[in-house]
XYZ file of C-alpha atoms in Angstrom:
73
model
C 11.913 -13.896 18.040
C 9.030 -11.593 16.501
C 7.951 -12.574 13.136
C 9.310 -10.039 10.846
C 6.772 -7.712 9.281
C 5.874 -8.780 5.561
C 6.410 -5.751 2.605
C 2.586 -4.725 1.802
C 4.799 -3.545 -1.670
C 2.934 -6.584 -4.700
C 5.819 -4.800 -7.406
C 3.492 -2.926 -9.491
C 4.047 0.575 -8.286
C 1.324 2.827 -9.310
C 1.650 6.578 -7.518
C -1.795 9.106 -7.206
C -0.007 12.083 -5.905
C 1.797 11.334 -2.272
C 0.112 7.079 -2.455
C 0.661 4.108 -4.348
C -2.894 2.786 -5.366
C -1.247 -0.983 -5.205
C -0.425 -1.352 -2.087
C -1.761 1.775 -0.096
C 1.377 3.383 1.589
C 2.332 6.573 1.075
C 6.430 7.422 -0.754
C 7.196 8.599 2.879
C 6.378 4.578 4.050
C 7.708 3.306 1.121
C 10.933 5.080 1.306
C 11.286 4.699 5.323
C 10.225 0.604 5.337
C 13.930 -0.723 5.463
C 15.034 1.233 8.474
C 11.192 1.060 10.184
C 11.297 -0.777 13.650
C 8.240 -3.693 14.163
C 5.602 -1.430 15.299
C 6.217 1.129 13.045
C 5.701 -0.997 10.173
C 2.414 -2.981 12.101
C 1.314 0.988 12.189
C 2.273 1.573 8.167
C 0.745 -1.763 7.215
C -2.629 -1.235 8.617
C -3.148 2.687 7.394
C -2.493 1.271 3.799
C -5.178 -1.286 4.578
C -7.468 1.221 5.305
C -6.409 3.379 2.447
C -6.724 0.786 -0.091
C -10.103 0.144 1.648
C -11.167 3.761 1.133
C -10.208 3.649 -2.311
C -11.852 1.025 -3.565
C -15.032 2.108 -2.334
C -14.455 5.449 -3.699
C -13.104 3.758 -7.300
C -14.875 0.633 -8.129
C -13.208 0.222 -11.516
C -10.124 -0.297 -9.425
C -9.104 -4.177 -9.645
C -8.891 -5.705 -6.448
C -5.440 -7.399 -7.243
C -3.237 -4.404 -8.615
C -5.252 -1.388 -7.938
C -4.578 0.014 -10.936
C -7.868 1.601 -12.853
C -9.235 -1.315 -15.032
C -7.903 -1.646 -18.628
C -4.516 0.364 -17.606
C -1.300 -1.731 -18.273
C-alpha cells in the first residue's frame, strides 16, 4: 500500500487573499484535501512548496516556521 500523503496544514492558519502564508495551499486545496486522491495531493503539496518558496523570497520578515510576518501573534 502507498504511503498516505502527509497534511502540509502546521495549525496556524494565516489567509493573504485566496493562500494561507503557513503552509502555502490555496482555500480551494485546503477545502478539497479530504476527498483529494494520492496524486492530487503529491500535485497540491508541491505548488505550496513552491509558493511558500516564492514568498519568502519576496517577504523576508516572514519566519520560516509559521509564515506569519515577524512580531504578529
Amino acid at each position: 500500500m502507498a504511503k498516505e500523503i502527509e497534511n502540509p496544514c502546521i495549525s496556524v492558519c494565516y489567509l493573504r487573499g485566496d493562500l494561507c502564508v503557513s503552509c502555502g495551499r490555496t482555500k480551494d486545496d485546503i477545502r478539497k484535501w479530504k476527498r483529494m486522491k494520492r496524486p492530487e495531493k503529491m500535485a497540491a503539496v508541491q505548488r505550496a512548496s513552491v509558493r511558500l518558496k516564492a514568498l519568502k523570497q519576496a517577504t523576508p520578515l516572514v519566519t520560516q516556521q509559521t509564515g506569519l510576518p515577524t512580531g504578529s501573534g
